[in-house]
XYZ file of C-alpha atoms in Angstrom:
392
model
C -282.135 62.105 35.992
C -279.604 60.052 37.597
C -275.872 61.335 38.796
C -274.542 58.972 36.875
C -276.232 60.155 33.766
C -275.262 63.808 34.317
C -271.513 62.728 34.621
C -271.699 60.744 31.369
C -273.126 64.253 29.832
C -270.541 66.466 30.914
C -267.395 64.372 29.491
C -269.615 64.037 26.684
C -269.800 68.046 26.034
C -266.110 68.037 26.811
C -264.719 65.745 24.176
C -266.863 67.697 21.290
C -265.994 71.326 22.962
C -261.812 69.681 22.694
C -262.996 68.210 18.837
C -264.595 71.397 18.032
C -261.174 73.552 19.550
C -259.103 71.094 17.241
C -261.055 72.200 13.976
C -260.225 75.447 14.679
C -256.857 75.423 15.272
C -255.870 73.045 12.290
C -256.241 76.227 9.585
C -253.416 77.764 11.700
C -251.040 75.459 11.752
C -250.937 74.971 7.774
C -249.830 78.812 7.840
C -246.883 77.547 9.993
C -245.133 74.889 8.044
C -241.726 75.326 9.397
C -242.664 74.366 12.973
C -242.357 71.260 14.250
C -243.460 70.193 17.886
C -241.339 67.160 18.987
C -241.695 65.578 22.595
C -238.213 65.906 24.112
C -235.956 62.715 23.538
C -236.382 60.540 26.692
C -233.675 60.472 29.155
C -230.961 57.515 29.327
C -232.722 56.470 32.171
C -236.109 56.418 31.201
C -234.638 54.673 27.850
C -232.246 52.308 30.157
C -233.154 52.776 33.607
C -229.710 54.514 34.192
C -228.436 57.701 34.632
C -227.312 60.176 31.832
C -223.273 60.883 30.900
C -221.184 62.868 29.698
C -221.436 63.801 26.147
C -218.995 61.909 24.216
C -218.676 64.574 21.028
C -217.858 62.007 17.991
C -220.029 59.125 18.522
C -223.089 60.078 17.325
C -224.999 59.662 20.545
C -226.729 61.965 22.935
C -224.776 60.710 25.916
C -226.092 63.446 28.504
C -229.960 62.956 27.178
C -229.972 67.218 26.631
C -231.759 66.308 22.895
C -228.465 67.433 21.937
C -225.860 65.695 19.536
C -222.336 65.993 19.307
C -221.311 69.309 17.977
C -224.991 70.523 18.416
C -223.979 69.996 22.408
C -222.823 73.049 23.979
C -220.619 70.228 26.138
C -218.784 69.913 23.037
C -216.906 73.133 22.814
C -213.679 71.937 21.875
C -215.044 69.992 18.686
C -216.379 72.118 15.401
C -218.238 71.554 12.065
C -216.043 71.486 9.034
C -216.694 70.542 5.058
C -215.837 67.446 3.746
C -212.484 65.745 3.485
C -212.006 66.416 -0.898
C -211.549 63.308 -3.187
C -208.086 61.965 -3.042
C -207.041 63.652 0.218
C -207.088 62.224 3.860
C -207.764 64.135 6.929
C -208.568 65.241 9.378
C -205.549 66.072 10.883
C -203.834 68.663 13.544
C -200.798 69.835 12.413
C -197.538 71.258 14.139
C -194.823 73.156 11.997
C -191.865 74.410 14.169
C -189.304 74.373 15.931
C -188.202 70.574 16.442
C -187.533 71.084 19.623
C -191.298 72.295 20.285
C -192.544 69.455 19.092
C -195.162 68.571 21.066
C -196.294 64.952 20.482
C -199.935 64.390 19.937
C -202.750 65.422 22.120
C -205.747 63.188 22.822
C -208.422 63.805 20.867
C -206.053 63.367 17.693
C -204.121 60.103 18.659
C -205.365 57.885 15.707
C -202.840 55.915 14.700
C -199.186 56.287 13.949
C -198.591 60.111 13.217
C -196.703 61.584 10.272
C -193.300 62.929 11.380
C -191.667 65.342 8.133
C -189.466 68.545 8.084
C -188.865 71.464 5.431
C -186.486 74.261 5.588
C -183.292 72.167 4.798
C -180.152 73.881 5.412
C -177.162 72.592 3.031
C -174.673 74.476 2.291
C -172.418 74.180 -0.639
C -169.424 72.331 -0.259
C -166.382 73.160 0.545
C -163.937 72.512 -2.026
C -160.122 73.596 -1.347
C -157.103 73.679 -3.831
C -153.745 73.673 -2.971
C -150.049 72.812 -4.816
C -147.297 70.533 -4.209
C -143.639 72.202 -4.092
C -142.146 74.306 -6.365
C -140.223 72.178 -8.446
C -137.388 73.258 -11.914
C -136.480 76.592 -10.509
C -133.397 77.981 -11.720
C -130.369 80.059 -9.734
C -127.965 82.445 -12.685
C -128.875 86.088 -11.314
C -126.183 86.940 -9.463
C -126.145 90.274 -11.070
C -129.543 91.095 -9.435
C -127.913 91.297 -6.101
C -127.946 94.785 -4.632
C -125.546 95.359 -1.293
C -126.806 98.451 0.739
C -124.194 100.201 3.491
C -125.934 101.818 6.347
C -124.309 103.886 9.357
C -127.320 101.761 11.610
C -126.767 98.287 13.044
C -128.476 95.816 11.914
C -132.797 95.945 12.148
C -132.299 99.655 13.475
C -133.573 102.845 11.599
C -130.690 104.634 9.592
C -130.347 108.018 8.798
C -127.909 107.495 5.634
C -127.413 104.082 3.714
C -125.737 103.620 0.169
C -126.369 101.228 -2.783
C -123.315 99.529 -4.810
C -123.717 99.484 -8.082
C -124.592 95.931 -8.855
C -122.394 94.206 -11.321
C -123.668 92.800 -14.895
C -122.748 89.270 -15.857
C -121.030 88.613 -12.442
C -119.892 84.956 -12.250
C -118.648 83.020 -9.060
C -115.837 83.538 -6.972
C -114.762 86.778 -9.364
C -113.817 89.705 -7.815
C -115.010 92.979 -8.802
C -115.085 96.551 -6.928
C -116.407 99.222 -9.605
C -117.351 101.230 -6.616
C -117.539 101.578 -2.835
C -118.466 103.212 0.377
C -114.833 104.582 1.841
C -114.965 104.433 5.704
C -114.092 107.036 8.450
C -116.672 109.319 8.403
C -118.775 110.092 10.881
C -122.262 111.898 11.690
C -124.127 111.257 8.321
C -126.101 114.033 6.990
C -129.176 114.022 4.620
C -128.339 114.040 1.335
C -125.909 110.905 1.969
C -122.567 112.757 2.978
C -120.309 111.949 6.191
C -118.354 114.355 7.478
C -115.895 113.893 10.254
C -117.287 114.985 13.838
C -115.727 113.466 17.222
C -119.747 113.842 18.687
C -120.626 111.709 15.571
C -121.521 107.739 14.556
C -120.146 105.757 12.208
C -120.885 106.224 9.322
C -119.981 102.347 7.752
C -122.108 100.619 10.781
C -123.444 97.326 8.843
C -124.163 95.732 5.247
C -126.756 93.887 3.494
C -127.128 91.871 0.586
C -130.995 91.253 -1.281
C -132.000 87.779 -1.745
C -131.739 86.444 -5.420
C -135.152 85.455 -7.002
C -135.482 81.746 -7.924
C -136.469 81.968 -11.618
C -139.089 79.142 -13.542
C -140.670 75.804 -12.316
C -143.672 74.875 -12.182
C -146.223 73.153 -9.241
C -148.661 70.001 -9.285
C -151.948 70.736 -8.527
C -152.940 68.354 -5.651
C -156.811 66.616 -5.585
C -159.463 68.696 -4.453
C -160.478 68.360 -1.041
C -164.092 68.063 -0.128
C -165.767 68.988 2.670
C -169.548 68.954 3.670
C -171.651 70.005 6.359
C -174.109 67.439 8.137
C -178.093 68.525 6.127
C -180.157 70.003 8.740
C -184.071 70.556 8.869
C -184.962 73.651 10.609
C -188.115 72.877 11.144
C -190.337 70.015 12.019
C -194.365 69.076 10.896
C -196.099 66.241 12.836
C -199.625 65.735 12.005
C -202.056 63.864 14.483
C -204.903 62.148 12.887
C -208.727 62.522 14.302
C -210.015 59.301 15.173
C -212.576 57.767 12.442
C -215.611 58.420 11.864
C -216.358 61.771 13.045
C -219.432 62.957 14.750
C -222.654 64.596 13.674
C -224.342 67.209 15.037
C -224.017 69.777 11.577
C -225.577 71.005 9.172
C -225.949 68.461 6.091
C -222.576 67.202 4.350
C -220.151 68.348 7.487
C -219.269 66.696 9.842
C -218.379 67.171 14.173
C -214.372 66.470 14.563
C -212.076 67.915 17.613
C -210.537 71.373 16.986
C -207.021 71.977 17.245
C -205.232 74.039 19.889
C -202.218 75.575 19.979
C -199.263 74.733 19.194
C -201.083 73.314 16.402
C -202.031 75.459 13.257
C -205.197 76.937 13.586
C -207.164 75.106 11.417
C -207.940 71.419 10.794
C -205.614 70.290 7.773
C -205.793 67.015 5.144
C -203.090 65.466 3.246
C -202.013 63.883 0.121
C -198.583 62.247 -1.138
C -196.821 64.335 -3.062
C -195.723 68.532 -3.717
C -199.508 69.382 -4.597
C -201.362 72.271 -4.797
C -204.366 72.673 -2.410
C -207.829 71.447 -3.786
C -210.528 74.370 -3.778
C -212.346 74.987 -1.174
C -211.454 75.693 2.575
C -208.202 73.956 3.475
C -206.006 77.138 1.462
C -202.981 77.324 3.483
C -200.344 74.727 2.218
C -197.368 72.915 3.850
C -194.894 70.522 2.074
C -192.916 68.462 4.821
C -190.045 65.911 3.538
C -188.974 62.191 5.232
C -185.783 61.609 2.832
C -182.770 63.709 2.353
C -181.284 63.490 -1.264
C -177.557 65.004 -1.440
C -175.244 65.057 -3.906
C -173.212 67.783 -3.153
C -169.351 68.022 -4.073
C -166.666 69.600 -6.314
C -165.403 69.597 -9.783
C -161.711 68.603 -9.624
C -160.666 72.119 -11.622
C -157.132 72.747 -9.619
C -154.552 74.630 -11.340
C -151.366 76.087 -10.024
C -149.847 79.724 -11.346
C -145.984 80.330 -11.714
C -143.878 79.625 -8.784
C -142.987 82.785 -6.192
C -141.007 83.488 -3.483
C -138.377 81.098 -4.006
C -134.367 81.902 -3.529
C -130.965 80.956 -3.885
C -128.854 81.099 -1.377
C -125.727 82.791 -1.812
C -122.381 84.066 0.041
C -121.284 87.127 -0.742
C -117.919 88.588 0.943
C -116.644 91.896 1.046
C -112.909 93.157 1.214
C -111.989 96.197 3.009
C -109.202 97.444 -0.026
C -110.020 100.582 -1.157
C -108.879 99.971 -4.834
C -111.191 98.663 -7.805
C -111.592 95.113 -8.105
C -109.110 94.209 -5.948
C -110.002 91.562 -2.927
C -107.429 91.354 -0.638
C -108.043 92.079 2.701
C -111.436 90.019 4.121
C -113.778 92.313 5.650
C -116.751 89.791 6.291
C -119.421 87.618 5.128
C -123.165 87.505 4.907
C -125.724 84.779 3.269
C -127.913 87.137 0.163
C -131.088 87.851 1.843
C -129.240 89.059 5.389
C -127.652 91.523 6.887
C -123.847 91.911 8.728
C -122.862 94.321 11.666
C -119.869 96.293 11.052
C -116.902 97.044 13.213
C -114.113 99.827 12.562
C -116.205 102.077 10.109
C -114.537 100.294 7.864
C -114.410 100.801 3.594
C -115.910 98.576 1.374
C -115.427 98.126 -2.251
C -114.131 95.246 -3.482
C -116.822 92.080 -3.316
C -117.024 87.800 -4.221
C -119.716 85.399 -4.736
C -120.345 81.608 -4.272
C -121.992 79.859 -6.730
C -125.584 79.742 -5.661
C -127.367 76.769 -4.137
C -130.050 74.970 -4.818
C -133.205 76.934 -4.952
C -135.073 77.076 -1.559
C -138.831 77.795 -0.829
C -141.434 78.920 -4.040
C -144.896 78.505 -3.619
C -147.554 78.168 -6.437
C -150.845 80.129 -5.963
C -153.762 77.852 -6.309
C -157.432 78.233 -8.177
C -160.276 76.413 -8.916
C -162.264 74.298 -6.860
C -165.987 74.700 -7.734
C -168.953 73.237 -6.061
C -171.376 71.111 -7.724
C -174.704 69.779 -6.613
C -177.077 70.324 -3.707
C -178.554 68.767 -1.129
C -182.933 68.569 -1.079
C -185.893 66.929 0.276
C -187.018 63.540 -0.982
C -190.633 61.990 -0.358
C -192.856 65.276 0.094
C -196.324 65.233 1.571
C -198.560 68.404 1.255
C -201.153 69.050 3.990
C -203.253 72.314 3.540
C -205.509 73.859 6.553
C -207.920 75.924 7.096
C -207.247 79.322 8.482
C -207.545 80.067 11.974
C -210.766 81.500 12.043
């Protein structure tokens, strides 16, 4: 037999040994159904003649030719599966809620667009609403029997050890004199218990005089218009949310999709978003923030003033004193003092007989004022909820 003959034999025998191998082996696999045995995806440059990238992790490509997509890639370590965006929300988003002046603009991977700039945690406080009264006005002067004049053996503003109140005189009418007692001079070194005995080593004992002011009676005070004062509304803290660019990846499991994972600053979690003070849907994104663009404030106060009686108001007065030691008898001047003062004393002198002026005009009187309540409040306009996943 011929070489040629013998070689056509032997690949002969080899193809039915390989058919024969294959029959065998096919009962096997059917106990494997689960298995698959894909040839490895060709290279970009076998499929291009170029070289292979990067992995670009939310196109849907297997840029670096490892078989690998997307958030199957280990290259894409900074991207991660997540569920669905629900029906009526938008997402995804990374979200910041701080500080506004940690704000920290948008990083790359979540630059779609114009972000969403909000704030919550108004502070507003009520406002400021003050009261306050005009002058004392129709207060009347006719006490002058409500004067009391006090003798002390101290000057003036220093401490005394002995001082002495004259009687003060019912129904006592202007320029009359009366006297129905007195303080008789001489004396010296006072002793507790009000007497004055006679010492050379002593003081006087009539040093200086003083007259109590007499109370303005009546009137009345206008209430004056509320004054209103607000503080400036301030948000105390700021939300921006950055948008993931559209569409996202693949690479998951079925019915979730590859998108970039947020970093810090940024919550934890990716978020969505709806118009509106909402609760969050069911499902993964739990953890809910309500951020505000408008301010609505109607803050202010009720115009409630009201002034109480009039105090504090006097009439002034002169009263003079006479040195004659007999009742009601005003001969000899001694001095004069305004009601409400006080007069040094020279001589140690006696004092008992006394005149008044007709009073002035009433001086001073204030009205207490009350009232002035705050109304309204200052609050968020134009909410937005986002809810996020937890951190982990």
């Amino acid at each position: 037999m011929s070489s040629s003959l013998v070689g056509r034999g032997a690949r002969l025998a080899a193809w039915i040994g390989l058919g024969a191998a294959g029959a065998l082996a096919a009962p096997a696999a059917c106990l494997y159904p689960d298995y698959t045995f894909d040839e490895p995806e060709p290279s970009a440059s076998a499929g291009t003649g170029g070289e292979a990238g990067a992995e670009d992790c939310s196109n849907g490509a297997d840029d670096d030719g490892d078989g690998q997509v997307d958030c199957a890639d280990a290259a894409c370590g900074d991207f991660v599966c997540t569920t669905a965006v629900p029906e009526g929300w938008s997402g995804y988003f990374a979200l910041f809620d701080g500080e506004p002046a940690s704000d920290p603009g948008c990083p790359g991977a979540f630059a779609a667009g114009e972000p969403f700039i909000g704030n919550r945690g108004l502070s507003a406080p009520p406002a400021s609403c003050a009261c306050s009264c005009g002058p004392a006005e129709g207060q009347a002067c006719d006490a002058l029997g409500e004067v009391l004049i006090t003798v002390s053996d101290a000057p003036c503003g220093s401490a005394h050890v002995c001082a002495w109140e004259l009687d003060r005189i019912p129904g006592w009418t202007p320029n009359a004199c009366k006297g129905p007692d007195g303080v008789f001079g001489g004396g010296t070194t006072c002793m507790p218990g009000g007497s004055c005995d006679s010492s050379p080593d002593g003081r006087p004992c009539v040093a200086s005089v003083s007259a109590s002011a007499i109370a303005a009676t009546g009137g009345a005070c206008a209430a004056n218009p509320v004054q209103v004062q607000t503080e400036d509304p301030r948000w105390t803290r700021l939300g921006r949310a950055c948008a993931a660019a559209e569409p996202p990846g693949q690479g998951c499991n079925l019915g979730r999709v590859c998108v970039p994972r947020p970093a810090a600053p940024f919550e934890g979690g990716l978020c969505i978003a709806k118009d509106g003070d909402n609760p969050c849907p069911p499902g993964a994104y739990t953890e809910r923030h309500v951020f505000f663009t408008g301010i609505e404030d109607d803050r202010g106060c009720k115009d409630d003033c009201s002034c109480g009686a009039p105090s504090g108001g006097t009439c002034p007065t002169t009263i003079t004193l006479y040195s004659d030691d007999r009742i009601d008898t005003c001969t000899t001047r001694l001095a004069e003092l305004q009601t409400g003062g006080c007069a040094d004393l020279e001589g140690n002198p006696t004092i008992v007989g006394r005149k008044a002026m007709s009073p002035g005009a009433p001086t001073g009187g204030a009205c207490a004022p009350s009232g002035g309540t705050a109304t309204g409040e200052a609050q968020g306009t134009a909410p937005r909820t986002f809810c996020c996943q937890g951190a982990g």
